[in-house]
XYZ file of C-alpha atoms in Angstrom:
156
model
C -17.118 14.982 29.885
C -17.927 18.654 30.597
C -15.164 21.323 30.466
C -16.622 23.048 33.641
C -15.540 19.558 35.263
C -11.781 20.575 34.659
C -11.836 24.248 34.478
C -12.387 25.901 37.798
C -12.734 29.570 38.796
C -9.583 29.241 40.635
C -7.647 28.372 37.366
C -8.913 31.069 35.619
C -6.456 34.011 35.454
C -8.054 37.152 33.818
C -4.750 39.195 34.209
C -1.725 37.170 32.734
C 1.321 39.568 32.741
C 3.975 37.572 30.920
C 5.713 38.325 27.751
C 6.594 34.923 26.101
C 5.129 31.800 25.269
C 7.579 29.872 27.759
C 6.548 32.431 30.476
C 3.092 31.970 29.825
C 3.110 28.275 29.928
C 5.563 28.099 32.892
C 3.164 30.575 34.995
C -0.067 28.420 34.031
C 1.702 25.002 34.879
C 3.013 26.498 38.277
C -0.493 27.519 38.841
C -2.008 24.280 38.423
C 0.489 22.765 40.713
C -0.056 25.309 43.548
C -3.838 24.327 42.955
C -2.646 20.552 43.745
C -3.802 19.666 40.331
C -0.532 18.427 38.603
C 2.066 16.711 40.940
C 5.264 17.643 38.778
C 5.220 21.152 37.325
C 8.757 20.158 35.650
C 7.373 17.171 33.955
C 4.336 19.265 32.829
C 6.295 21.861 31.546
C 8.635 19.537 29.623
C 5.852 17.892 28.039
C 3.970 20.998 26.768
C 7.300 22.435 25.416
C 8.063 19.296 23.630
C 4.639 19.510 21.927
C 5.173 23.130 21.089
C 8.510 22.295 19.244
C 6.575 19.951 16.831
C 4.244 22.720 16.101
C 2.636 25.710 17.898
C -0.559 25.248 19.583
C -1.717 28.984 18.857
C -4.441 28.018 16.698
C -5.228 31.528 15.464
C -7.658 34.486 16.310
C -5.816 35.112 19.551
C -6.190 31.755 21.091
C -3.549 29.002 21.980
C -4.340 25.840 23.468
C -1.002 24.238 24.783
C -1.507 20.759 25.924
C -0.123 17.430 27.147
C -0.824 14.153 28.296
C 0.724 13.057 31.765
C 1.029 9.661 33.409
C 0.876 11.102 36.776
C -2.745 12.363 36.192
C -5.730 10.476 37.138
C -8.342 13.269 35.572
C -8.045 15.958 33.039
C -7.155 19.453 34.271
C -7.256 23.163 32.621
C -6.046 26.602 33.242
C -7.130 29.639 31.142
C -4.749 32.678 31.079
C -6.008 35.949 29.650
C -3.311 38.448 28.358
C -4.631 41.858 27.516
C -1.323 42.643 25.702
C -0.899 39.782 23.618
C 1.720 37.278 23.360
C 3.637 35.962 20.429
C 2.875 32.424 20.469
C 4.115 31.567 16.845
C 0.436 31.218 15.910
C -0.670 30.032 12.915
C -2.021 33.397 11.692
C 0.956 35.089 12.979
C -0.999 37.263 15.389
C -0.721 37.676 19.264
C -2.366 35.384 21.502
C -4.850 36.695 24.193
C -6.402 33.620 25.509
C -4.319 30.427 26.591
C -6.049 27.291 27.577
C -3.414 24.828 29.193
C -4.846 21.504 29.209
C -3.411 18.203 30.760
C -5.035 14.759 30.398
C -4.175 11.222 31.592
C -1.851 9.571 29.339
C -4.274 6.860 28.870
C -7.309 9.092 27.748
C -6.477 9.884 23.931
C -10.275 10.179 23.088
C -11.019 12.491 26.163
C -7.771 14.525 25.207
C -8.864 15.141 21.635
C -12.629 15.807 22.603
C -11.506 18.380 25.229
C -9.117 20.076 22.810
C -12.171 19.998 20.200
C -14.467 21.679 22.595
C -12.204 24.414 23.675
C -11.446 25.049 19.976
C -15.016 25.328 18.866
C -16.050 27.637 21.593
C -13.261 30.326 21.469
C -12.772 30.319 17.615
C -15.865 32.515 17.699
C -14.055 35.812 17.681
C -17.215 37.704 19.635
C -16.971 35.081 22.471
C -13.025 35.464 22.699
C -13.249 39.141 22.663
C -16.035 38.863 25.515
C -13.480 36.615 27.619
C -10.754 38.901 27.012
C -12.508 42.121 28.012
C -14.371 40.538 31.108
C -11.935 41.253 33.742
C -13.013 38.396 36.263
C -12.786 34.625 36.454
C -16.420 34.473 37.367
C -17.581 36.571 34.303
C -15.399 34.332 31.971
C -16.817 31.151 33.121
C -20.362 32.711 32.766
C -19.582 33.560 29.179
C -18.034 30.064 28.441
C -21.071 28.415 30.172
C -23.366 30.539 27.671
C -21.519 29.502 24.724
C -22.277 25.703 25.369
C -19.579 25.341 27.775
C -21.387 22.583 29.755
C -22.583 20.386 27.171
C -21.632 16.825 27.103
C -21.021 16.634 23.374
C -20.531 20.207 22.299
């Protein structure tokens, strides 16, 4: 599955103005709901926050990938929020997060879920790419950057 199949321009938010991890997750969940991509924002937020209690999805280098699996989904969905100020996400490296990829997949698609997490992680762990995304200023430019970084490959 290609990441561009699930991360649409309308779900890329280049100016996320929130202060906490909880606010960021709620904002992105609500945005996916407003885009009619998830039916129950309360369930979605609960699933993500339960995952965060197990361990932070702040993977370091200014990136977080909060995620969950939802019974109500038929297809994976994703949102990306960019915070210029940075958000304390309890990241593994203790640094603020600037890129937040919120990912939901159907409950039955474990392989798809893990594959998408891996693809996102592999692309944004490159600090040059992350910096370009953070500084881009528009959803269209962000998607262009991601596509240049093998965003649209089936296997990578």
